[in-house]
């Protein structure tokens, strides 16, 4: 991997991690506003250490290790920098399993947002799909059946990985939905700062899973994922403290994050079935999609200011 591609990949990871964690930053800011200064400082310092080194550090390493157990823990961390033919062969053999798992998770995540979640509709089609929430479960069930059918003809473990991807989505979604439901209770008086910190850490962990899994569409290199997601986590913490009101004003950034997730999930699924996907496509697509919806958000801001004037 040449240096230009490394820089492009890390930059893409930072952008993706940042925009996919916008909701996390907003919730963090709302809850932190109800906490004492000492507790806020503790969360912003040690919470960042936990988010980067524990959640975003251990998770990608554990995923690679789980899909390629023959490498061992150290081998899984350093595998992408190894020139050993046996290691290269092990990574190539296990990559489709990892990719179909992640691709299934991300595509399910996008369809849930498109059909079920409340959103600022940036495209006309989004309003139509928001009225068809009942079709979400039918569509993802049919999609899963099709993925498993075609995957089983290639590798039984690929079929199982697709099922695991859907299982992971529903487990993570359940935890996240419960955590978000607690936000209103946590912003009321009477809840200890320690309980609020624990809540924020759990919520951050569930949000970070999207970024970690999506990162494998950019690269299978765990060290690069650690760098890109780590910097992205730092940016999210900075937005929590200094720029959350400004981020709220960019009403379509979440749309950009979700369409990026759709594209990355599709790339992972295509790659798992043997289609050659250029390494530069994931970061370039992320820049283009997020840039478009950022532009749309700025235009919407200008319309609002002109109307207010």
PDB file of C-alpha atoms in Angstrom:
ATOM      1  CA  UNK A   1       0.000   0.000   0.000  1.00  0.00           C
ATOM      2  CA  UNK A   2       1.600   3.283  -1.093  1.00  0.00           C
ATOM      3  CA  UNK A   3       1.608   6.394   1.074  1.00  0.00           C
ATOM      4  CA  UNK A   4      -1.012   8.253  -0.965  1.00  0.00           C
ATOM      5  CA  UNK A   5      -3.479   5.392  -0.547  1.00  0.00           C
ATOM      6  CA  UNK A   6      -2.662   5.147   3.175  1.00  0.00           C
ATOM      7  CA  UNK A   7      -3.371   8.871   3.664  1.00  0.00           C
ATOM      8  CA  UNK A   8      -6.578   8.621   1.606  1.00  0.00           C
ATOM      9  CA  UNK A   9      -7.721   5.594   3.611  1.00  0.00           C
ATOM     10  CA  UNK A  10      -7.038   7.167   7.013  1.00  0.00           C
ATOM     11  CA  UNK A  11      -8.739  10.422   5.959  1.00  0.00           C
ATOM     12  CA  UNK A  12     -11.760   8.453   4.769  1.00  0.00           C
ATOM     13  CA  UNK A  13     -11.898   6.567   8.069  1.00  0.00           C
ATOM     14  CA  UNK A  14     -11.764   9.819  10.046  1.00  0.00           C
ATOM     15  CA  UNK A  15     -14.596  11.381   8.027  1.00  0.00           C
ATOM     16  CA  UNK A  16     -16.742   8.246   8.211  1.00  0.00           C
ATOM     17  CA  UNK A  17     -16.205   7.772  11.963  1.00  0.00           C
ATOM     18  CA  UNK A  18     -17.039  11.434  12.579  1.00  0.00           C
ATOM     19  CA  UNK A  19     -20.255  11.668  10.562  1.00  0.00           C
ATOM     20  CA  UNK A  20     -21.513   8.266  11.687  1.00  0.00           C
ATOM     21  CA  UNK A  21     -21.169   9.415  15.331  1.00  0.00           C
ATOM     22  CA  UNK A  22     -23.033  12.729  15.015  1.00  0.00           C
ATOM     23  CA  UNK A  23     -26.035  11.469  16.991  1.00  0.00           C
ATOM     24  CA  UNK A  24     -23.633  10.211  19.639  1.00  0.00           C
ATOM     25  CA  UNK A  25     -22.006  13.648  19.967  1.00  0.00           C
ATOM     26  CA  UNK A  26     -25.382  15.383  20.330  1.00  0.00           C
ATOM     27  CA  UNK A  27     -26.616  12.983  23.020  1.00  0.00           C
ATOM     28  CA  UNK A  28     -23.276  13.260  24.844  1.00  0.00           C
ATOM     29  CA  UNK A  29     -23.556  17.055  24.878  1.00  0.00           C
ATOM     30  CA  UNK A  30     -27.144  16.983  26.188  1.00  0.00           C
ATOM     31  CA  UNK A  31     -26.271  14.640  29.061  1.00  0.00           C
ATOM     32  CA  UNK A  32     -22.927  16.340  29.889  1.00  0.00           C
ATOM     33  CA  UNK A  33     -24.757  19.654  30.280  1.00  0.00           C
ATOM     34  CA  UNK A  34     -26.530  18.193  33.338  1.00  0.00           C
ATOM     35  CA  UNK A  35     -23.313  16.943  35.001  1.00  0.00           C
ATOM     36  CA  UNK A  36     -20.860  18.643  37.354  1.00  0.00           C
ATOM     37  CA  UNK A  37     -17.627  20.057  35.918  1.00  0.00           C
ATOM     38  CA  UNK A  38     -15.423  17.388  37.519  1.00  0.00           C
ATOM     39  CA  UNK A  39     -17.519  14.560  36.045  1.00  0.00           C
ATOM     40  CA  UNK A  40     -17.505  16.213  32.622  1.00  0.00           C
ATOM     41  CA  UNK A  41     -13.720  16.493  32.628  1.00  0.00           C
ATOM     42  CA  UNK A  42     -13.382  12.874  33.727  1.00  0.00           C
ATOM     43  CA  UNK A  43     -15.621  11.629  30.912  1.00  0.00           C
ATOM     44  CA  UNK A  44     -13.973  13.747  28.233  1.00  0.00           C
ATOM     45  CA  UNK A  45     -10.493  12.519  29.252  1.00  0.00           C
ATOM     46  CA  UNK A  46     -10.877   8.914  30.390  1.00  0.00           C
ATOM     47  CA  UNK A  47     -13.953   8.334  28.255  1.00  0.00           C
ATOM     48  CA  UNK A  48     -11.855   9.211  25.210  1.00  0.00           C
ATOM     49  CA  UNK A  49      -9.159   6.751  26.309  1.00  0.00           C
ATOM     50  CA  UNK A  50     -11.805   4.051  26.720  1.00  0.00           C
ATOM     51  CA  UNK A  51     -13.446   4.881  23.378  1.00  0.00           C
ATOM     52  CA  UNK A  52     -10.190   4.809  21.397  1.00  0.00           C
ATOM     53  CA  UNK A  53      -8.118   2.086  23.018  1.00  0.00           C
ATOM     54  CA  UNK A  54     -10.763  -0.267  24.402  1.00  0.00           C
ATOM     55  CA  UNK A  55     -13.769  -0.076  22.093  1.00  0.00           C
ATOM     56  CA  UNK A  56     -12.266   1.105  18.794  1.00  0.00           C
ATOM     57  CA  UNK A  57      -8.953  -0.569  19.601  1.00  0.00           C
ATOM     58  CA  UNK A  58     -10.000  -4.037  20.703  1.00  0.00           C
ATOM     59  CA  UNK A  59     -13.044  -4.532  18.469  1.00  0.00           C
ATOM     60  CA  UNK A  60     -11.363  -4.540  15.016  1.00  0.00           C
ATOM     61  CA  UNK A  61      -8.506  -6.663  16.337  1.00  0.00           C
ATOM     62  CA  UNK A  62     -10.982  -9.163  17.843  1.00  0.00           C
ATOM     63  CA  UNK A  63     -12.982  -9.319  14.594  1.00  0.00           C
ATOM     64  CA  UNK A  64      -9.878 -10.130  12.537  1.00  0.00           C
ATOM     65  CA  UNK A  65      -8.722 -12.654  15.130  1.00  0.00           C
ATOM     66  CA  UNK A  66     -12.168 -14.317  15.223  1.00  0.00           C
ATOM     67  CA  UNK A  67     -12.343 -14.688  11.450  1.00  0.00           C
ATOM     68  CA  UNK A  68      -8.719 -15.862  11.158  1.00  0.00           C
ATOM     69  CA  UNK A  69      -8.023 -17.737  14.426  1.00  0.00           C
ATOM     70  CA  UNK A  70      -4.975 -19.477  12.950  1.00  0.00           C
ATOM     71  CA  UNK A  71      -3.056 -16.171  13.097  1.00  0.00           C
ATOM     72  CA  UNK A  72      -3.264 -15.849  16.864  1.00  0.00           C
ATOM     73  CA  UNK A  73      -3.734 -12.515  18.707  1.00  0.00           C
ATOM     74  CA  UNK A  74      -0.426 -10.886  17.726  1.00  0.00           C
ATOM     75  CA  UNK A  75      -0.592 -12.219  14.181  1.00  0.00           C
ATOM     76  CA  UNK A  76      -4.091 -10.767  13.757  1.00  0.00           C
ATOM     77  CA  UNK A  77      -2.825  -7.320  14.730  1.00  0.00           C
ATOM     78  CA  UNK A  78       0.231  -7.377  12.462  1.00  0.00           C
ATOM     79  CA  UNK A  79      -1.078  -9.590   9.652  1.00  0.00           C
ATOM     80  CA  UNK A  80      -1.531  -6.853   7.071  1.00  0.00           C
ATOM     81  CA  UNK A  81       2.149  -5.864   7.387  1.00  0.00           C
ATOM     82  CA  UNK A  82       3.412  -9.427   6.997  1.00  0.00           C
ATOM     83  CA  UNK A  83       4.923 -10.745   3.769  1.00  0.00           C
ATOM     84  CA  UNK A  84       4.701 -14.369   4.927  1.00  0.00           C
ATOM     85  CA  UNK A  85       2.805 -16.258   2.151  1.00  0.00           C
ATOM     86  CA  UNK A  86       0.977 -18.346   4.770  1.00  0.00           C
ATOM     87  CA  UNK A  87      -0.283 -15.230   6.527  1.00  0.00           C
ATOM     88  CA  UNK A  88      -1.330 -13.582   3.258  1.00  0.00           C
ATOM     89  CA  UNK A  89      -3.199 -16.749   2.246  1.00  0.00           C
ATOM     90  CA  UNK A  90      -4.990 -16.903   5.630  1.00  0.00           C
ATOM     91  CA  UNK A  91      -6.133 -13.283   5.338  1.00  0.00           C
ATOM     92  CA  UNK A  92      -7.354 -13.752   1.766  1.00  0.00           C
ATOM     93  CA  UNK A  93      -9.228 -16.921   2.715  1.00  0.00           C
ATOM     94  CA  UNK A  94     -11.012 -15.344   5.678  1.00  0.00           C
ATOM     95  CA  UNK A  95     -11.684 -11.925   4.100  1.00  0.00           C
ATOM     96  CA  UNK A  96     -15.000 -12.911   2.392  1.00  0.00           C
ATOM     97  CA  UNK A  97     -16.354 -14.146   5.738  1.00  0.00           C
ATOM     98  CA  UNK A  98     -15.487 -10.861   7.437  1.00  0.00           C
ATOM     99  CA  UNK A  99     -16.765  -8.760   4.534  1.00  0.00           C
ATOM    100  CA  UNK A 100     -20.170 -10.457   4.189  1.00  0.00           C
ATOM    101  CA  UNK A 101     -20.665 -10.185   7.959  1.00  0.00           C
ATOM    102  CA  UNK A 102     -19.920  -6.457   7.923  1.00  0.00           C
ATOM    103  CA  UNK A 103     -21.775  -5.776   4.685  1.00  0.00           C
ATOM    104  CA  UNK A 104     -24.954  -7.429   5.969  1.00  0.00           C
ATOM    105  CA  UNK A 105     -24.783  -5.435   9.199  1.00  0.00           C
ATOM    106  CA  UNK A 106     -24.312  -2.102   7.401  1.00  0.00           C
ATOM    107  CA  UNK A 107     -27.006  -2.645   4.764  1.00  0.00           C
ATOM    108  CA  UNK A 108     -29.506  -3.620   7.474  1.00  0.00           C
ATOM    109  CA  UNK A 109     -28.514  -0.477   9.370  1.00  0.00           C
ATOM    110  CA  UNK A 110     -29.206   1.691   6.320  1.00  0.00           C
ATOM    111  CA  UNK A 111     -32.602   0.153   5.578  1.00  0.00           C
ATOM    112  CA  UNK A 112     -33.683   0.577   9.199  1.00  0.00           C
ATOM    113  CA  UNK A 113     -32.815   4.268   8.991  1.00  0.00           C
ATOM    114  CA  UNK A 114     -34.520   4.648   5.608  1.00  0.00           C
ATOM    115  CA  UNK A 115     -37.780   2.938   6.555  1.00  0.00           C
ATOM    116  CA  UNK A 116     -38.161   3.282  10.324  1.00  0.00           C
ATOM    117  CA  UNK A 117     -36.149   6.093  11.913  1.00  0.00           C
ATOM    118  CA  UNK A 118     -37.168   9.743  12.081  1.00  0.00           C
ATOM    119  CA  UNK A 119     -35.049  11.905   9.803  1.00  0.00           C
ATOM    120  CA  UNK A 120     -34.663  15.216   8.024  1.00  0.00           C
ATOM    121  CA  UNK A 121     -35.605  14.195   4.510  1.00  0.00           C
ATOM    122  CA  UNK A 122     -32.914  15.437   2.154  1.00  0.00           C
ATOM    123  CA  UNK A 123     -34.240  13.553  -0.876  1.00  0.00           C
ATOM    124  CA  UNK A 124     -37.830  13.256  -2.055  1.00  0.00           C
ATOM    125  CA  UNK A 125     -37.687   9.473  -2.041  1.00  0.00           C
ATOM    126  CA  UNK A 126     -36.923   9.452   1.693  1.00  0.00           C
ATOM    127  CA  UNK A 127     -40.397  10.758   2.525  1.00  0.00           C
ATOM    128  CA  UNK A 128     -41.954   7.895   0.540  1.00  0.00           C
ATOM    129  CA  UNK A 129     -39.862   5.225   2.272  1.00  0.00           C
ATOM    130  CA  UNK A 130     -40.536   6.745   5.706  1.00  0.00           C
ATOM    131  CA  UNK A 131     -44.219   5.965   5.159  1.00  0.00           C
ATOM    132  CA  UNK A 132     -43.476   2.306   4.358  1.00  0.00           C
ATOM    133  CA  UNK A 133     -41.974   1.264   7.709  1.00  0.00           C
ATOM    134  CA  UNK A 134     -43.937  -1.988   7.713  1.00  0.00           C
ATOM    135  CA  UNK A 135     -41.799  -3.201   4.769  1.00  0.00           C
ATOM    136  CA  UNK A 136     -38.481  -2.985   6.602  1.00  0.00           C
ATOM    137  CA  UNK A 137     -38.597  -6.500   8.051  1.00  0.00           C
ATOM    138  CA  UNK A 138     -39.819  -8.015   4.790  1.00  0.00           C
ATOM    139  CA  UNK A 139     -37.027  -6.405   2.773  1.00  0.00           C
ATOM    140  CA  UNK A 140     -34.179  -7.316   5.118  1.00  0.00           C
ATOM    141  CA  UNK A 141     -35.518 -10.870   5.481  1.00  0.00           C
ATOM    142  CA  UNK A 142     -35.607 -11.343   1.707  1.00  0.00           C
ATOM    143  CA  UNK A 143     -32.155  -9.773   1.398  1.00  0.00           C
ATOM    144  CA  UNK A 144     -30.740 -12.098   4.058  1.00  0.00           C
ATOM    145  CA  UNK A 145     -32.284 -15.147   2.388  1.00  0.00           C
ATOM    146  CA  UNK A 146     -30.742 -14.149  -0.958  1.00  0.00           C
ATOM    147  CA  UNK A 147     -27.314 -13.504   0.585  1.00  0.00           C
ATOM    148  CA  UNK A 148     -27.290 -16.838   2.399  1.00  0.00           C
ATOM    149  CA  UNK A 149     -28.487 -18.704  -0.719  1.00  0.00           C
ATOM    150  CA  UNK A 150     -25.684 -17.367  -2.914  1.00  0.00           C
ATOM    151  CA  UNK A 151     -23.070 -17.512  -0.140  1.00  0.00           C
ATOM    152  CA  UNK A 152     -23.716 -21.197   0.594  1.00  0.00           C
ATOM    153  CA  UNK A 153     -22.763 -22.084  -2.962  1.00  0.00           C
ATOM    154  CA  UNK A 154     -19.314 -20.538  -2.330  1.00  0.00           C
ATOM    155  CA  UNK A 155     -18.557 -21.217   1.330  1.00  0.00           C
ATOM    156  CA  UNK A 156     -20.767 -22.472   4.151  1.00  0.00           C
ATOM    157  CA  UNK A 157     -19.039 -20.117   6.583  1.00  0.00           C
ATOM    158  CA  UNK A 158     -19.966 -17.149   4.391  1.00  0.00           C
ATOM    159  CA  UNK A 159     -23.632 -18.064   4.760  1.00  0.00           C
ATOM    160  CA  UNK A 160     -23.225 -18.334   8.514  1.00  0.00           C
ATOM    161  CA  UNK A 161     -21.388 -14.982   8.609  1.00  0.00           C
ATOM    162  CA  UNK A 162     -24.289 -13.294   6.801  1.00  0.00           C
ATOM    163  CA  UNK A 163     -26.662 -14.628   9.468  1.00  0.00           C
ATOM    164  CA  UNK A 164     -24.265 -13.394  12.174  1.00  0.00           C
ATOM    165  CA  UNK A 165     -24.255  -9.952  10.548  1.00  0.00           C
ATOM    166  CA  UNK A 166     -28.053  -9.733  10.773  1.00  0.00           C
ATOM    167  CA  UNK A 167     -27.974 -11.068  14.353  1.00  0.00           C
ATOM    168  CA  UNK A 168     -25.380  -8.468  15.337  1.00  0.00           C
ATOM    169  CA  UNK A 169     -27.544  -5.712  13.850  1.00  0.00           C
ATOM    170  CA  UNK A 170     -30.625  -6.620  15.873  1.00  0.00           C
ATOM    171  CA  UNK A 171     -28.622  -7.088  19.105  1.00  0.00           C
ATOM    172  CA  UNK A 172     -26.818  -3.750  18.714  1.00  0.00           C
ATOM    173  CA  UNK A 173     -30.024  -2.000  17.650  1.00  0.00           C
ATOM    174  CA  UNK A 174     -31.814  -3.316  20.735  1.00  0.00           C
ATOM    175  CA  UNK A 175     -29.096  -2.062  23.089  1.00  0.00           C
ATOM    176  CA  UNK A 176     -28.921   1.296  21.316  1.00  0.00           C
ATOM    177  CA  UNK A 177     -32.679   1.758  21.328  1.00  0.00           C
ATOM    178  CA  UNK A 178     -32.811   1.061  25.070  1.00  0.00           C
ATOM    179  CA  UNK A 179     -29.872   3.407  25.751  1.00  0.00           C
ATOM    180  CA  UNK A 180     -31.408   6.244  23.739  1.00  0.00           C
ATOM    181  CA  UNK A 181     -34.730   5.744  25.569  1.00  0.00           C
ATOM    182  CA  UNK A 182     -32.920   6.510  28.830  1.00  0.00           C
ATOM    183  CA  UNK A 183     -31.719   9.938  27.647  1.00  0.00           C
ATOM    184  CA  UNK A 184     -34.811  11.826  28.844  1.00  0.00           C
ATOM    185  CA  UNK A 185     -34.560  10.218  32.296  1.00  0.00           C
ATOM    186  CA  UNK A 186     -30.852  10.997  32.589  1.00  0.00           C
ATOM    187  CA  UNK A 187     -31.274  14.702  31.847  1.00  0.00           C
ATOM    188  CA  UNK A 188     -33.669  15.084  34.803  1.00  0.00           C
ATOM    189  CA  UNK A 189     -32.414  15.851  38.341  1.00  0.00           C
ATOM    190  CA  UNK A 190     -31.788  12.950  40.691  1.00  0.00           C
ATOM    191  CA  UNK A 191     -29.545  10.736  38.573  1.00  0.00           C
ATOM    192  CA  UNK A 192     -25.951  10.484  39.764  1.00  0.00           C
ATOM    193  CA  UNK A 193     -23.071  11.600  37.544  1.00  0.00           C
ATOM    194  CA  UNK A 194     -21.582   8.113  37.812  1.00  0.00           C
ATOM    195  CA  UNK A 195     -24.744   6.605  36.315  1.00  0.00           C
ATOM    196  CA  UNK A 196     -24.668   9.151  33.501  1.00  0.00           C
ATOM    197  CA  UNK A 197     -21.022   8.362  32.697  1.00  0.00           C
ATOM    198  CA  UNK A 198     -21.818   4.635  32.587  1.00  0.00           C
ATOM    199  CA  UNK A 199     -24.755   5.348  30.259  1.00  0.00           C
ATOM    200  CA  UNK A 200     -22.613   7.468  27.931  1.00  0.00           C
ATOM    201  CA  UNK A 201     -19.926   4.771  27.746  1.00  0.00           C
ATOM    202  CA  UNK A 202     -22.491   2.097  26.823  1.00  0.00           C
ATOM    203  CA  UNK A 203     -24.041   4.372  24.211  1.00  0.00           C
ATOM    204  CA  UNK A 204     -20.620   5.235  22.775  1.00  0.00           C
ATOM    205  CA  UNK A 205     -19.785   1.534  22.517  1.00  0.00           C
ATOM    206  CA  UNK A 206     -22.956   0.787  20.542  1.00  0.00           C
ATOM    207  CA  UNK A 207     -22.387   3.743  18.188  1.00  0.00           C
ATOM    208  CA  UNK A 208     -18.733   2.804  17.669  1.00  0.00           C
ATOM    209  CA  UNK A 209     -19.672  -0.605  16.269  1.00  0.00           C
ATOM    210  CA  UNK A 210     -21.002   1.028  13.081  1.00  0.00           C
ATOM    211  CA  UNK A 211     -17.708   2.846  12.516  1.00  0.00           C
ATOM    212  CA  UNK A 212     -15.549  -0.189  13.285  1.00  0.00           C
ATOM    213  CA  UNK A 213     -17.450  -2.537  10.986  1.00  0.00           C
ATOM    214  CA  UNK A 214     -17.653   0.070   8.226  1.00  0.00           C
ATOM    215  CA  UNK A 215     -13.896   0.594   8.514  1.00  0.00           C
ATOM    216  CA  UNK A 216     -13.273  -2.830   6.976  1.00  0.00           C
ATOM    217  CA  UNK A 217     -14.714  -1.509   3.710  1.00  0.00           C
ATOM    218  CA  UNK A 218     -11.719   0.861   3.622  1.00  0.00           C
ATOM    219  CA  UNK A 219      -8.990  -1.578   4.647  1.00  0.00           C
ATOM    220  CA  UNK A 220      -8.284  -4.859   6.433  1.00  0.00           C
ATOM    221  CA  UNK A 221      -5.289  -3.262   8.138  1.00  0.00           C
ATOM    222  CA  UNK A 222      -6.050  -3.136  11.860  1.00  0.00           C
ATOM    223  CA  UNK A 223      -3.367  -0.465  12.606  1.00  0.00           C
ATOM    224  CA  UNK A 224      -4.849   1.885   9.978  1.00  0.00           C
ATOM    225  CA  UNK A 225      -8.328   1.300  11.401  1.00  0.00           C
ATOM    226  CA  UNK A 226      -7.024   2.125  14.872  1.00  0.00           C
ATOM    227  CA  UNK A 227      -5.522   5.396  13.619  1.00  0.00           C
ATOM    228  CA  UNK A 228      -8.516   6.502  11.524  1.00  0.00           C
ATOM    229  CA  UNK A 229     -11.200   5.570  14.058  1.00  0.00           C
ATOM    230  CA  UNK A 230      -9.109   6.912  16.936  1.00  0.00           C
ATOM    231  CA  UNK A 231      -8.755  10.340  15.327  1.00  0.00           C
ATOM    232  CA  UNK A 232     -12.464  10.249  14.451  1.00  0.00           C
ATOM    233  CA  UNK A 233     -13.344   9.503  18.085  1.00  0.00           C
ATOM    234  CA  UNK A 234     -11.229  12.482  19.168  1.00  0.00           C
ATOM    235  CA  UNK A 235     -13.059  14.726  16.665  1.00  0.00           C
ATOM    236  CA  UNK A 236     -16.409  13.535  18.015  1.00  0.00           C
ATOM    237  CA  UNK A 237     -15.315  14.424  21.569  1.00  0.00           C
ATOM    238  CA  UNK A 238     -14.245  17.896  20.390  1.00  0.00           C
ATOM    239  CA  UNK A 239     -17.617  18.388  18.692  1.00  0.00           C
ATOM    240  CA  UNK A 240     -19.310  17.313  21.912  1.00  0.00           C
ATOM    241  CA  UNK A 241     -17.565  20.115  23.809  1.00  0.00           C
ATOM    242  CA  UNK A 242     -17.256  22.952  21.313  1.00  0.00           C
ATOM    243  CA  UNK A 243     -19.333  22.500  18.206  1.00  0.00           C
ATOM    244  CA  UNK A 244     -22.479  20.494  18.876  1.00  0.00           C
ATOM    245  CA  UNK A 245     -24.845  23.433  18.228  1.00  0.00           C
ATOM    246  CA  UNK A 246     -23.171  24.047  14.897  1.00  0.00           C
ATOM    247  CA  UNK A 247     -23.384  20.363  14.027  1.00  0.00           C
ATOM    248  CA  UNK A 248     -27.115  20.389  14.791  1.00  0.00           C
ATOM    249  CA  UNK A 249     -27.508  23.113  12.178  1.00  0.00           C
ATOM    250  CA  UNK A 250     -26.164  20.812   9.437  1.00  0.00           C
ATOM    251  CA  UNK A 251     -29.471  19.034   9.125  1.00  0.00           C
ATOM    252  CA  UNK A 252     -28.505  16.519   6.415  1.00  0.00           C
ATOM    253  CA  UNK A 253     -25.150  15.261   7.718  1.00  0.00           C
ATOM    254  CA  UNK A 254     -26.835  12.169   9.189  1.00  0.00           C
ATOM    255  CA  UNK A 255     -28.246  11.438   5.717  1.00  0.00           C
ATOM    256  CA  UNK A 256     -24.723  11.573   4.324  1.00  0.00           C
ATOM    257  CA  UNK A 257     -23.530   9.156   6.987  1.00  0.00           C
ATOM    258  CA  UNK A 258     -26.302   6.669   6.224  1.00  0.00           C
ATOM    259  CA  UNK A 259     -25.823   6.749   2.447  1.00  0.00           C
ATOM    260  CA  UNK A 260     -22.107   6.238   3.066  1.00  0.00           C
ATOM    261  CA  UNK A 261     -23.029   3.203   5.153  1.00  0.00           C
ATOM    262  CA  UNK A 262     -25.140   1.856   2.273  1.00  0.00           C
ATOM    263  CA  UNK A 263     -22.291   2.285  -0.213  1.00  0.00           C
ATOM    264  CA  UNK A 264     -19.700   0.777   2.133  1.00  0.00           C
ATOM    265  CA  UNK A 265     -21.961  -2.153   2.938  1.00  0.00           C
ATOM    266  CA  UNK A 266     -22.571  -2.777  -0.762  1.00  0.00           C
ATOM    267  CA  UNK A 267     -18.826  -2.634  -1.452  1.00  0.00           C
ATOM    268  CA  UNK A 268     -18.178  -5.173   1.298  1.00  0.00           C
ATOM    269  CA  UNK A 269     -20.855  -7.540  -0.020  1.00  0.00           C
ATOM    270  CA  UNK A 270     -19.604  -7.243  -3.601  1.00  0.00           C
ATOM    271  CA  UNK A 271     -16.017  -7.813  -2.463  1.00  0.00           C
ATOM    272  CA  UNK A 272     -17.046 -10.881  -0.461  1.00  0.00           C
ATOM    273  CA  UNK A 273     -18.500 -12.454  -3.613  1.00  0.00           C
ATOM    274  CA  UNK A 274     -15.288 -11.941  -5.557  1.00  0.00           C
ATOM    275  CA  UNK A 275     -15.904  -8.651  -7.388  1.00  0.00           C
ATOM    276  CA  UNK A 276     -12.731  -6.573  -7.610  1.00  0.00           C
ATOM    277  CA  UNK A 277     -13.274  -3.253  -5.835  1.00  0.00           C
ATOM    278  CA  UNK A 278     -10.463  -0.632  -6.059  1.00  0.00           C
ATOM    279  CA  UNK A 279      -9.066   0.314  -2.650  1.00  0.00           C
ATOM    280  CA  UNK A 280      -9.599   4.026  -3.324  1.00  0.00           C
ATOM    281  CA  UNK A 281     -13.339   3.697  -3.984  1.00  0.00           C
ATOM    282  CA  UNK A 282     -14.513   3.584  -0.334  1.00  0.00           C
ATOM    283  CA  UNK A 283     -12.794   6.805   0.825  1.00  0.00           C
ATOM    284  CA  UNK A 284     -13.590   8.675  -2.400  1.00  0.00           C
ATOM    285  CA  UNK A 285     -17.265   7.639  -2.230  1.00  0.00           C
ATOM    286  CA  UNK A 286     -17.406   8.702   1.428  1.00  0.00           C
ATOM    287  CA  UNK A 287     -15.921  12.128   0.652  1.00  0.00           C
ATOM    288  CA  UNK A 288     -18.349  12.627  -2.243  1.00  0.00           C
ATOM    289  CA  UNK A 289     -21.488  11.574  -0.348  1.00  0.00           C
ATOM    290  CA  UNK A 290     -20.710  13.464   2.848  1.00  0.00           C
ATOM    291  CA  UNK A 291     -19.604  16.502   0.820  1.00  0.00           C
ATOM    292  CA  UNK A 292     -22.894  16.530  -1.122  1.00  0.00           C
ATOM    293  CA  UNK A 293     -25.068  16.403   1.987  1.00  0.00           C
ATOM    294  CA  UNK A 294     -22.864  18.982   3.723  1.00  0.00           C
ATOM    295  CA  UNK A 295     -23.470  21.258   0.739  1.00  0.00           C
ATOM    296  CA  UNK A 296     -27.215  20.585   0.974  1.00  0.00           C
ATOM    297  CA  UNK A 297     -27.098  21.421   4.690  1.00  0.00           C
ATOM    298  CA  UNK A 298     -25.318  24.728   4.069  1.00  0.00           C
ATOM    299  CA  UNK A 299     -27.881  25.627   1.404  1.00  0.00           C
ATOM    300  CA  UNK A 300     -30.679  24.851   3.854  1.00  0.00           C
ATOM    301  CA  UNK A 301     -28.991  27.069   6.455  1.00  0.00           C
ATOM    302  CA  UNK A 302     -28.878  29.962   3.994  1.00  0.00           C
ATOM    303  CA  UNK A 303     -32.563  29.505   3.174  1.00  0.00           C
ATOM    304  CA  UNK A 304     -33.401  29.575   6.877  1.00  0.00           C
ATOM    305  CA  UNK A 305     -31.396  32.758   7.483  1.00  0.00           C
ATOM    306  CA  UNK A 306     -32.939  34.433   4.424  1.00  0.00           C
ATOM    307  CA  UNK A 307     -36.417  33.497   5.655  1.00  0.00           C
ATOM    308  CA  UNK A 308     -35.672  34.815   9.156  1.00  0.00           C
ATOM    309  CA  UNK A 309     -34.422  38.092   7.687  1.00  0.00           C
TER     310      UNK A 309
END
